[in-house]
Amino acid sequence: MRPISYLTLATLGLALTGALLAAGCNRDTANVPAKSAANTPPPAPAAVTGLDEHSYAEPDKVKTKDLALELHVDFDKKELSGSATYTLDWLDPKWGKLVLDTRDITVEKVVGERADGNWRDLTFVQAPADKILGSALTIAVPERNKRIRITYHTSPNASGLQWLTPEMTEGKKTPFMFSQSQQIHARSWVPLQDTTMVRFTYTAHVTSPKDVMVLMSANNDPKAVRDGDYSFEMPQAIPSYLLAIAAGDLVFKPTGPRSGVWAEPTMAPKAANEFSDTEKMMETAEKLYGPYRWGRYDILVLPPSFPYGGMENPRLTFATPTAITGDKSLVSLIAHELAHSWSGNLVTFARSRDAWLNEGFTTYVEMRIVEELYGKERADMEKIVARNELKEEFTNENLDRQPLAVKAGVLKDPDDNLTGTVYTKGAWFAEFLETRFGRATFDAFLRGYFDHFAFQSITTEQFAEYAKANLLDKYPGKVTQAEFDAWLNESGIPATAPQVTSPRFDAVDAVRKAYLDTGKLPDAATVSKWTTYEYVHFIEGLPQTMKPEQLAALDSVFHFTGTPNGEIAQRWYPLAVRSGYTQANEAIAEFLGRVGRRKLIMPTYGELVKTPQGLQLAEQIYAKAKAGYHPITSGSVEQVIADAKAGKTKD
Ligand code: BES
Ligand code: ZN
């Protein structure tokens, strides 16, 4: 059976049911051609149906219980090819179709298993692609087969995969490939119900060139033989955004009995040293929130083009190599990804607009782990930096993004959801509850919450209801419903937010003030004892723009320009750009060319594009860096450049 083009179907009115046609575009009709829109009932508002506004799937009708992948990794074609077999749970006994999310995927064949064990062709149609959501794949399944198999291959431009040539790796000998599925990129490498409302177990059989090691967010064997033939099993049900794969010249180094790092050979020892506290972090989290339920906890260190700091793929956190600084100063990243083993991977947000349930509680737990292992002083410094940035981020232009409970329709692209609201305000809310109810009570509550909703996806409303019963009503007189609701529904930072202070930051403030008031440069011996967050705080308290000579003078003491520390670079370079400190341009170009982690480089691109010369430099840097960037990062950079250009033509 050949795939039928959407247009052919629509024009010829072929013998598929009206339901099948309509299903091809049941969301965002504004983005599909008028012809198909005419056949489409108006989309039901997600808030009413309770469905996920970023998926075409219909999890209230049919759910994937298990996914079995058979894939081949082809580095020459930059392609994954093979099949996906779905075991389905038909919730609606009268339903006759399966709608899956896809993006840039070529579907070759779809078959369904009959009661007699034979597999028969099924009719399918792929709707025109929406820029953000991709294309709905609708399969007619009148017999509601228990198992369906799709044969397919990915596009070299799959938004959820990055393919690196050997030159782009550390070792320069072996190619590399990795996925980044969150938020809605799994659909670019596997057709699936790409919504957190569906959880499934999975198995995978993956073949690759013999010299390449393949890993997945599943049971990776530290002793696996490298032979190009790998099998995986993930017995715990996960949402699609936690599906992950990586392939390259990867070796393993243990950091504990059930933890370790995977990295390219030259990186592996450095990574194992940097992350040597992993086991202690696990023990700390377990003491607070109950056993770690996922078996092993390994960390895969990726090339610098990894678009995020970390990604909590179950059993195998993916991490940026920029977290490896030699002094463990950025290992809170591991505490964060590990914390997702409870908040996120165990209890998952139901819709992207509930993301604070994942990231807010995870950031709170991250801080608890940091406090336990590295002391309250350090945790408080990290909090103050984040909270100061949150205050900067909140403006009159983004009032609708400031409540924790974001309204339906506000969040267009779920990739744009790494906001201060979700992380910092979310964690601050948890700390507010902790402060009011007391640590012992709140710890017990959170542990109970993780157990109660384990392996489920929940909405903000469900959390609020649970908290009312198990916290507010159970311990009356501590927090009023109005105080609680203000955090969820109001913009800005609630008046009830607990404040922290840091004597070490006070000292940094004094050094900065002395310099700004009198021109007296800080004493090198004093500042050499500072930690990353003290440097960050120093830079963030400097004026918006300064004289280039001043920045040069500061550089003579701090050597910020050219720093290997991305947390410092991401704050120093925007100031350098705003101040016309052109001596830093070379280092800026080097940094933006080498690192692809979005959070670290976007602030500098954002400043560059504000002036014509800066825009030109940004375009030059990007033209060179593009080949090495991940599609997610390229997308963000291109957007910033395009917006700047559009802004210019308006003037
Ligand atoms: N799950 C996130 C990454 C993410 C969020 C990817 C939303 C796509 C959409 C991960 O746990 C995370 O928060 N990473 C942070 C690091 C952390 C230390 C704050 C990052 O990448 O910056
Ligand atoms: Zn996170």
XYZ file of C-alpha atoms and ligand atoms in Angstrom:
674
model
C 0.000 0.000 0.000
C 1.484 3.339 -1.036
C 0.953 6.405 1.106
C -1.822 8.608 -0.187
C -1.121 12.292 -0.355
C -3.386 14.433 1.722
C -4.446 16.461 -1.290
C -5.374 13.418 -3.364
C -7.576 12.240 -0.592
C -9.234 15.559 -0.060
C -9.909 16.166 -3.739
C -11.051 12.734 -4.741
C -13.032 12.217 -1.588
C -11.731 8.667 -1.361
C -13.491 6.010 0.579
C -12.075 6.855 3.958
C -14.460 7.945 6.637
C -15.106 11.615 7.274
C -13.599 11.108 10.664
C -10.276 10.128 9.131
C -10.176 13.252 6.983
C -11.132 15.528 9.792
C -8.580 14.033 12.084
C -5.685 15.103 9.915
C -5.871 18.603 11.232
C -7.874 18.777 14.392
C -5.758 21.539 15.921
C -4.528 24.853 14.661
C -6.668 24.926 11.559
C -5.294 28.379 10.776
C -2.113 26.705 9.626
C -3.527 24.205 7.184
C -4.847 24.943 3.701
C -8.430 26.095 3.360
C -9.398 22.933 1.492
C -8.764 20.692 4.451
C -10.044 23.240 6.929
C -13.418 23.058 5.184
C -13.633 19.387 6.125
C -12.589 20.042 9.664
C -14.779 20.757 12.613
C -13.478 23.695 14.645
C -10.810 22.503 17.079
C -12.084 21.922 20.581
C -10.290 24.266 22.969
C -7.691 22.271 24.875
C -8.869 23.744 28.167
C -12.290 22.224 27.638
C -11.309 18.783 26.380
C -8.365 18.564 28.736
C -6.180 17.518 25.806
C -2.673 18.670 25.064
C -2.657 21.671 22.739
C 0.746 20.636 21.338
C -0.214 17.191 20.117
C -2.594 15.837 17.490
C -3.033 12.606 19.443
C -6.354 11.629 20.974
C -5.305 9.909 24.195
C -8.884 9.882 25.451
C -9.739 7.428 22.642
C -6.688 5.239 22.280
C -3.384 5.014 24.125
C -0.024 3.475 23.319
C 0.941 1.010 26.048
C 4.186 -0.225 24.563
C 6.518 0.772 21.757
C 8.915 -1.661 20.099
C 11.571 -0.031 17.922
C 13.724 -1.722 15.260
C 16.133 0.936 14.032
C 19.261 1.278 11.976
C 21.600 4.245 12.480
C 22.948 5.421 9.116
C 25.555 8.184 9.520
C 26.069 8.626 5.763
C 22.419 9.306 5.139
C 21.923 10.993 8.547
C 18.940 8.805 8.955
C 17.257 6.445 11.370
C 15.232 3.840 9.535
C 13.211 0.847 10.526
C 9.944 0.266 12.257
C 7.903 1.108 15.309
C 5.344 -1.334 16.669
C 2.666 0.006 19.003
C 0.634 -2.020 21.440
C -2.590 -0.120 21.856
C -5.282 0.270 24.422
C -8.534 1.234 22.699
C -10.370 3.224 25.345
C -13.306 4.057 23.079
C -14.737 0.784 21.759
C -16.231 2.559 18.748
C -13.160 4.527 17.690
C -11.710 3.681 14.280
C -8.486 5.633 13.823
C -5.118 6.265 15.348
C -3.646 9.763 15.122
C 0.098 10.070 15.710
C 2.416 13.065 15.719
C 5.177 13.192 13.113
C 7.596 15.821 11.854
C 9.608 15.383 8.660
C 9.139 11.623 8.866
C 8.597 9.492 5.769
C 6.090 6.762 6.440
C 6.571 3.822 4.097
C 4.021 1.331 5.275
C 1.515 0.741 8.040
C 0.245 -2.694 8.994
C -2.049 -3.966 11.720
C -2.077 -7.382 13.370
C -5.303 -9.316 12.877
C -6.811 -11.703 15.391
C -5.441 -14.607 13.297
C -1.903 -13.300 13.753
C -1.545 -12.024 10.179
C -0.420 -8.489 9.504
C -2.482 -6.515 6.963
C -1.969 -3.120 5.322
C -3.748 -0.153 6.855
C -4.655 3.067 5.064
C -2.994 6.220 6.300
C -2.670 9.897 5.525
C -0.197 12.572 6.634
C -1.650 16.065 6.974
C 0.227 19.182 5.801
C 2.829 20.171 8.350
C 2.281 22.862 10.921
C 5.513 24.775 11.595
C 5.522 24.027 15.311
C 3.408 20.900 15.674
C 4.491 18.971 12.587
C 2.151 16.708 10.719
C -0.642 14.497 12.010
C -0.460 10.938 10.736
C -3.927 9.439 10.692
C -4.304 5.698 10.282
C -7.685 4.138 9.599
C -8.089 1.284 12.071
C -11.681 0.059 11.722
C -10.814 -3.206 13.472
C -8.989 -1.504 16.332
C -5.981 -3.795 15.971
C -4.152 -4.411 19.197
C -0.818 -3.965 17.466
C 0.123 -1.651 14.617
C 3.501 -1.388 12.905
C 4.848 1.577 10.960
C 7.855 1.303 8.665
C 9.525 4.689 8.301
C 12.682 6.745 8.054
C 13.708 10.112 9.445
C 14.876 13.211 7.590
C 18.494 14.438 7.854
C 16.936 17.621 9.268
C 14.966 15.889 12.020
C 14.540 18.563 14.682
C 15.135 16.099 17.506
C 18.400 14.630 16.232
C 21.844 16.042 15.665
C 24.302 14.287 13.384
C 27.959 15.209 13.893
C 30.744 14.380 11.480
C 33.939 12.919 13.038
C 35.632 16.365 12.800
C 32.953 17.783 15.102
C 33.794 15.338 17.902
C 36.642 15.324 20.435
C 38.253 12.196 19.057
C 37.811 13.273 15.395
C 37.577 9.639 14.273
C 33.995 8.507 14.801
C 30.721 10.237 13.910
C 28.206 11.074 16.640
C 24.446 11.300 16.837
C 22.137 12.224 19.690
C 18.483 12.992 20.269
C 16.782 15.749 22.232
C 13.090 14.910 22.405
C 11.767 17.415 24.944
C 9.460 19.113 24.351
C 7.931 17.945 21.076
C 10.826 16.589 19.018
C 10.403 12.854 19.642
C 7.893 13.069 16.781
C 10.776 13.865 14.405
C 12.434 10.491 14.981
C 9.549 8.199 15.916
C 5.913 8.614 14.875
C 4.072 8.591 18.204
C 1.505 10.115 20.507
C 3.842 12.935 21.439
C 2.090 14.105 24.561
C 2.857 13.701 28.253
C -0.679 12.365 28.659
C 0.464 9.025 27.273
C 3.037 6.783 28.996
C 4.444 3.650 27.485
C 7.107 1.039 28.090
C 9.563 0.418 25.277
C 12.054 -1.973 23.787
C 14.524 -1.234 21.018
C 16.817 -3.207 18.787
C 19.301 -0.827 17.167
C 21.998 -1.577 14.622
C 24.852 0.784 13.771
C 28.401 0.717 12.371
C 30.448 -1.740 14.466
C 32.795 0.844 16.013
C 29.928 2.896 17.387
C 28.367 2.500 20.823
C 24.623 3.109 21.037
C 22.877 4.165 24.260
C 19.244 4.857 25.065
C 17.125 6.145 27.950
C 16.820 2.536 29.077
C 18.881 -0.274 30.609
C 22.389 0.469 29.347
C 24.900 -2.182 30.272
C 28.219 -0.615 31.351
C 29.943 -3.743 30.058
C 28.115 -3.912 26.719
C 30.270 -5.259 23.890
C 30.723 -2.804 21.069
C 29.519 -4.711 18.013
C 26.976 -2.528 16.247
C 24.033 -4.566 17.514
C 22.263 -3.376 20.667
C 19.070 -4.212 22.511
C 17.349 -2.075 25.109
C 14.453 -2.387 27.441
C 12.660 0.297 29.404
C 10.228 -1.527 31.679
C 8.884 1.629 33.338
C 6.238 3.606 31.477
C 7.571 6.968 30.284
C 6.140 9.892 28.325
C 7.470 10.410 24.780
C 9.720 13.364 25.646
C 11.922 10.995 27.663
C 12.673 8.767 24.701
C 16.354 9.210 23.906
C 19.153 7.740 21.833
C 22.832 8.537 21.283
C 25.579 6.913 19.227
C 29.286 7.579 19.042
C 32.711 6.668 20.377
C 31.499 6.342 23.947
C 33.204 4.674 26.876
C 32.037 4.118 30.444
C 33.608 5.124 33.779
C 31.892 4.303 37.069
C 31.239 6.953 39.732
C 29.544 4.527 42.115
C 27.866 1.131 42.320
C 24.819 2.232 40.340
C 26.106 5.377 38.633
C 28.700 6.356 36.078
C 29.533 8.488 33.083
C 29.573 7.755 29.370
C 31.728 10.055 27.254
C 34.244 10.163 24.464
C 37.479 8.532 25.671
C 39.449 11.720 26.407
C 36.495 13.312 28.225
C 35.519 10.293 30.330
C 38.104 10.624 33.163
C 37.466 14.379 33.518
C 33.722 13.758 33.608
C 34.045 10.998 36.203
C 36.057 13.342 38.453
C 33.686 16.246 38.032
C 30.630 14.115 38.729
C 32.156 11.978 41.476
C 29.477 13.140 43.955
C 26.670 11.549 41.936
C 26.173 8.637 44.321
C 25.989 11.015 47.307
C 23.440 13.107 45.443
C 21.318 9.993 44.890
C 21.525 9.076 48.563
C 20.520 12.602 49.600
C 17.501 12.617 47.317
C 16.488 9.134 48.436
C 16.619 10.131 52.093
C 14.176 12.927 51.344
C 11.821 11.446 48.762
C 12.125 7.675 48.854
C 13.998 5.122 46.773
C 15.420 5.921 43.362
C 13.159 3.816 41.190
C 15.025 3.637 37.902
C 17.869 1.190 38.537
C 21.068 2.815 37.259
C 21.725 6.563 37.025
C 24.327 7.277 34.355
C 25.359 10.546 32.746
C 26.165 10.870 29.067
C 28.494 13.794 28.330
C 27.720 15.129 24.882
C 29.677 17.318 22.482
C 29.440 21.095 23.158
C 26.681 21.479 20.582
C 24.167 19.878 22.957
C 21.472 22.584 23.022
C 20.712 22.322 26.755
C 22.608 22.127 30.013
C 21.108 18.805 30.862
C 18.248 16.532 29.924
C 16.781 14.088 32.415
C 16.461 11.101 30.095
C 15.613 8.251 32.460
C 18.577 6.127 33.564
C 20.822 8.246 31.330
C 20.968 12.003 31.888
C 22.321 13.841 28.846
C 24.705 16.652 29.864
C 26.613 19.511 28.297
C 30.409 19.302 28.537
C 30.341 23.001 29.557
C 29.371 21.816 33.045
C 32.833 20.292 33.404
C 35.010 23.076 34.783
C 37.434 21.058 36.938
C 36.186 22.494 40.241
C 32.669 21.006 40.506
C 31.284 24.534 40.522
C 28.483 23.697 38.093
C 27.487 20.235 39.308
C 24.148 21.512 40.574
C 23.185 20.643 37.005
C 23.504 16.967 37.890
C 21.556 17.508 41.124
C 18.868 19.057 38.925
C 18.663 16.273 36.351
C 18.778 13.632 39.082
C 15.952 15.413 40.929
C 13.813 14.928 37.816
C 13.856 11.203 38.643
C 11.112 12.187 41.117
C 9.666 15.480 39.851
C 9.183 14.962 36.132
C 9.988 11.381 35.302
C 7.899 9.874 38.101
C 5.283 12.617 38.408
C 5.016 14.326 35.040
C 3.255 17.504 34.000
C 0.256 16.817 31.790
C 0.592 19.753 29.376
C 3.473 22.049 28.511
C 1.752 24.847 30.368
C 2.035 22.769 33.555
C 5.816 22.600 33.080
C 6.468 24.326 36.409
C 5.385 21.093 38.126
C 8.490 19.501 36.594
C 11.009 22.301 36.613
C 9.901 24.199 39.726
C 9.915 21.215 42.073
C 13.082 19.928 40.430
C 14.856 23.234 41.022
C 13.662 23.142 44.630
C 14.963 19.578 45.100
C 18.194 20.532 43.302
C 18.738 23.261 45.916
C 18.063 20.811 48.752
C 20.728 18.464 47.352
C 23.202 21.340 46.894
C 22.517 22.542 50.426
C 23.117 19.071 51.869
C 26.311 18.391 49.908
C 27.913 21.823 49.495
C 26.285 23.881 52.246
C 23.516 26.457 52.625
C 25.859 29.278 51.705
C 26.255 27.932 48.180
C 22.581 27.050 47.739
C 21.610 30.568 48.844
C 24.006 32.162 46.358
C 22.546 30.112 43.506
C 19.019 31.087 44.589
C 19.817 34.798 44.778
C 21.313 34.796 41.276
C 18.219 33.064 39.897
C 15.807 35.337 41.775
C 17.552 38.525 40.693
C 17.326 37.294 37.116
C 13.648 36.501 37.568
C 12.990 40.090 38.660
C 14.776 41.303 35.527
C 12.811 38.919 33.345
C 9.374 40.032 34.565
C 8.222 43.002 32.506
C 4.880 44.432 31.446
C 5.323 42.698 28.085
C 5.176 39.163 29.501
C 2.529 39.416 32.204
C 0.685 36.392 30.804
C 3.801 34.208 31.217
C 4.312 35.121 34.875
C 1.624 33.089 36.696
C 2.678 29.485 37.380
C -0.655 28.341 35.969
C -0.240 29.627 32.412
C -3.516 29.927 30.524
C -4.250 27.759 27.466
C -3.061 29.297 24.199
C -0.375 31.515 25.752
C 2.502 29.114 25.145
C 2.865 28.810 21.370
C 6.115 26.884 21.087
C 6.865 24.606 24.042
C 10.599 25.010 23.338
C 10.258 28.574 24.624
C 9.336 27.387 28.079
C 12.649 27.529 29.934
C 11.527 30.664 31.716
C 12.264 32.080 35.131
C 8.593 31.536 35.945
C 8.770 27.803 35.458
C 12.127 27.259 37.204
C 12.694 30.018 39.712
C 9.196 31.094 40.642
C 8.173 27.425 40.769
C 11.015 26.592 43.178
C 10.321 29.746 45.179
C 6.698 28.642 45.627
C 7.909 25.302 46.997
C 10.254 27.127 49.357
C 7.392 29.357 50.466
C 5.350 26.262 51.371
C 8.373 24.723 53.096
C 8.912 27.869 55.170
C 5.291 28.147 56.249
C 4.611 24.479 57.000
C 8.065 23.658 58.274
C 10.668 21.482 56.608
C 9.636 18.180 58.177
C 5.985 18.594 57.172
C 6.779 19.786 53.680
C 9.331 17.001 53.061
C 6.749 14.417 54.062
C 4.151 16.098 51.864
C 6.417 16.091 48.817
C 7.366 12.476 49.348
C 3.686 11.580 49.612
C 2.957 13.585 46.468
C 5.619 11.725 44.471
C 4.250 8.393 45.678
C 0.615 9.306 45.137
C 1.072 10.411 41.510
C 3.969 8.066 40.606
C 4.003 7.191 36.877
C 1.174 9.617 36.169
C 0.902 12.902 34.317
C -0.961 15.603 36.187
C -2.203 19.148 35.710
C -1.656 22.202 37.905
C -5.279 21.865 39.023
C -4.638 18.312 40.243
C -1.602 19.476 42.189
C -3.609 22.311 43.750
C -6.366 19.933 44.775
C -3.864 17.494 46.305
C -2.054 20.292 48.159
C -5.329 21.636 49.511
C -6.260 18.262 51.005
C -2.804 17.243 52.206
C -1.298 20.542 53.237
C -3.615 23.546 53.486
C -6.615 21.776 55.057
C -4.527 19.276 56.996
C -2.437 21.955 58.720
C -4.835 24.897 58.994
C -3.719 28.414 59.805
C -0.388 28.232 57.963
C -1.250 29.304 54.406
C -4.553 30.732 53.206
C -6.127 29.592 49.956
C -5.732 33.151 48.656
C -2.002 33.129 49.388
C -1.656 29.754 47.684
C -3.673 30.794 44.634
C -1.745 34.047 44.217
C 1.381 32.037 43.353
C -0.510 30.102 40.714
C -2.634 32.796 39.154
C -0.992 36.166 39.601
C 1.813 37.829 37.690
C 4.923 39.083 39.441
C 6.486 37.819 42.640
C 3.980 37.315 45.478
C 4.443 39.417 48.595
C 4.668 36.185 50.596
C 7.931 35.120 48.880
C 10.579 34.232 51.494
C 13.807 36.213 51.187
C 17.384 34.960 51.473
C 20.563 36.880 52.123
C 24.179 36.003 51.493
C 27.079 37.518 53.445
C 29.422 36.441 50.670
C 27.364 38.315 48.114
C 27.338 41.322 50.442
C 31.131 41.253 50.290
C 30.986 41.061 46.483
C 28.603 44.035 46.477
C 31.069 46.011 48.588
C 33.968 45.269 46.230
C 31.868 46.261 43.227
C 30.663 49.458 44.893
C 34.189 50.475 45.828
C 35.254 50.067 42.209
C 32.283 51.953 40.790
C 32.527 54.769 43.361
C 36.270 55.304 43.378
C 37.719 53.405 40.407
C 39.694 51.268 42.863
C 40.220 47.897 41.195
C 39.416 44.830 43.282
C 42.336 43.130 44.919
C 43.411 40.075 42.894
C 44.141 37.999 45.996
C 40.606 38.568 47.320
C 38.751 37.815 44.111
C 40.834 34.771 43.268
C 39.108 33.044 46.193
C 35.658 33.696 44.774
C 33.526 30.937 43.306
C 31.600 30.985 40.012
C 28.465 32.425 41.577
C 30.375 35.303 43.160
C 31.805 36.268 39.778
C 28.349 35.978 38.272
C 26.886 38.191 40.998
C 29.677 40.724 40.537
C 28.974 41.014 36.795
C 25.200 41.148 37.219
C 25.480 44.133 39.556
C 27.518 46.193 37.097
C 25.773 49.028 35.213
C 23.975 48.190 31.944
C 26.797 49.739 29.931
C 30.299 50.823 30.913
C 33.277 52.432 29.256
C 35.395 49.951 27.257
C 38.423 51.045 29.350
C 36.584 50.015 32.492
C 35.910 46.555 31.127
C 39.547 46.272 30.070
C 40.591 47.226 33.609
C 38.256 44.624 35.114
C 39.630 42.067 32.681
C 43.152 42.765 33.963
C 42.008 41.480 37.369
C 39.305 38.932 36.527
C 40.236 37.687 33.035
C 36.568 37.301 32.184
C 37.150 37.627 28.439
C 38.078 34.188 27.172
C 36.801 32.450 30.322
C 36.211 28.705 29.909
C 33.253 29.050 32.301
C 30.011 29.394 30.328
C 28.047 30.812 33.270
C 30.470 33.739 33.382
C 30.735 34.083 29.601
C 26.968 34.242 29.124
C 26.821 37.303 31.399
C 30.076 39.068 30.590
C 29.816 39.049 26.793
C 26.416 40.780 26.583
C 27.839 43.570 28.773
C 30.913 43.723 26.520
C 28.676 44.054 23.441
C 26.458 46.743 25.005
C 29.549 48.671 26.082
C 31.273 48.568 22.690
C 34.199 46.647 24.225
C 35.359 45.355 20.855
C 38.535 43.759 22.229
C 36.257 40.947 23.367
C 34.905 40.272 19.860
C 37.400 37.564 19.042
C 36.680 35.691 22.261
C 32.955 36.165 21.674
C 33.239 34.663 18.204
C 35.237 31.747 19.596
C 32.689 31.107 22.362
C 29.630 31.339 20.106
C 31.366 29.139 17.548
C 32.356 26.436 20.011
C 29.336 26.190 22.280
C 25.828 25.371 21.130
C 24.049 25.400 24.497
C 21.178 27.754 23.886
C 21.015 29.372 27.308
C 24.706 30.266 27.229
C 24.855 31.847 23.798
C 21.449 33.439 23.198
C 21.981 36.440 25.532
C 25.063 37.468 23.545
C 23.370 36.985 20.160
C 20.440 38.965 21.576
C 22.701 41.937 22.357
C 24.680 41.713 19.130
C 21.643 42.017 16.866
C 20.631 45.328 18.454
C 23.102 47.407 16.397
C 23.869 47.220 12.651
C 27.564 46.349 13.219
C 26.648 43.833 15.886
C 24.057 42.241 13.629
C 26.663 41.907 10.936
C 29.049 40.234 13.371
C 26.266 37.945 14.622
C 25.508 36.884 11.053
C 29.174 36.213 10.329
C 29.584 34.174 13.491
C 26.398 32.257 12.838
C 27.303 31.515 9.210
C 30.446 29.764 10.455
C 28.896 28.130 13.519
C 25.681 26.931 11.898
C 27.006 23.592 10.637
C 27.936 22.678 14.200
C 24.754 23.881 15.896
C 21.854 21.673 16.854
C 18.578 22.361 14.963
C 16.990 23.707 18.175
C 19.804 26.231 18.647
C 19.907 27.187 14.951
C 16.178 27.816 15.127
C 16.590 30.209 18.059
C 19.519 32.094 16.504
C 17.771 32.430 13.156
C 14.682 33.750 14.914
C 16.641 36.440 16.767
C 18.416 37.519 13.578
C 15.168 37.544 11.579
C 13.342 39.522 14.287
C 16.146 42.082 14.360
C 16.000 42.464 10.604
C 12.224 42.764 10.622
C 12.507 45.381 13.347
C 14.987 47.304 11.232
C 12.759 47.437 8.184
C 9.922 48.743 10.354
C 12.027 51.737 11.486
N 14.162 19.251 31.133
C 15.021 20.354 31.079
C 15.427 20.754 29.684
C 14.287 21.169 28.778
C 13.184 21.861 29.262
C 14.350 20.879 27.437
C 12.153 22.227 28.402
C 13.324 21.227 26.587
C 12.214 21.903 27.069
C 16.275 20.122 31.939
O 16.026 19.396 33.093
C 16.769 21.455 32.395
O 16.072 22.094 33.113
N 17.948 21.841 31.955
C 18.571 23.098 32.327
C 19.645 22.890 33.351
C 19.255 23.152 34.751
C 20.466 23.081 35.674
C 18.469 24.388 35.014
C 19.253 23.688 31.114
O 19.397 22.972 30.118
O 19.639 24.829 31.148
Zn 14.907 20.542 34.439
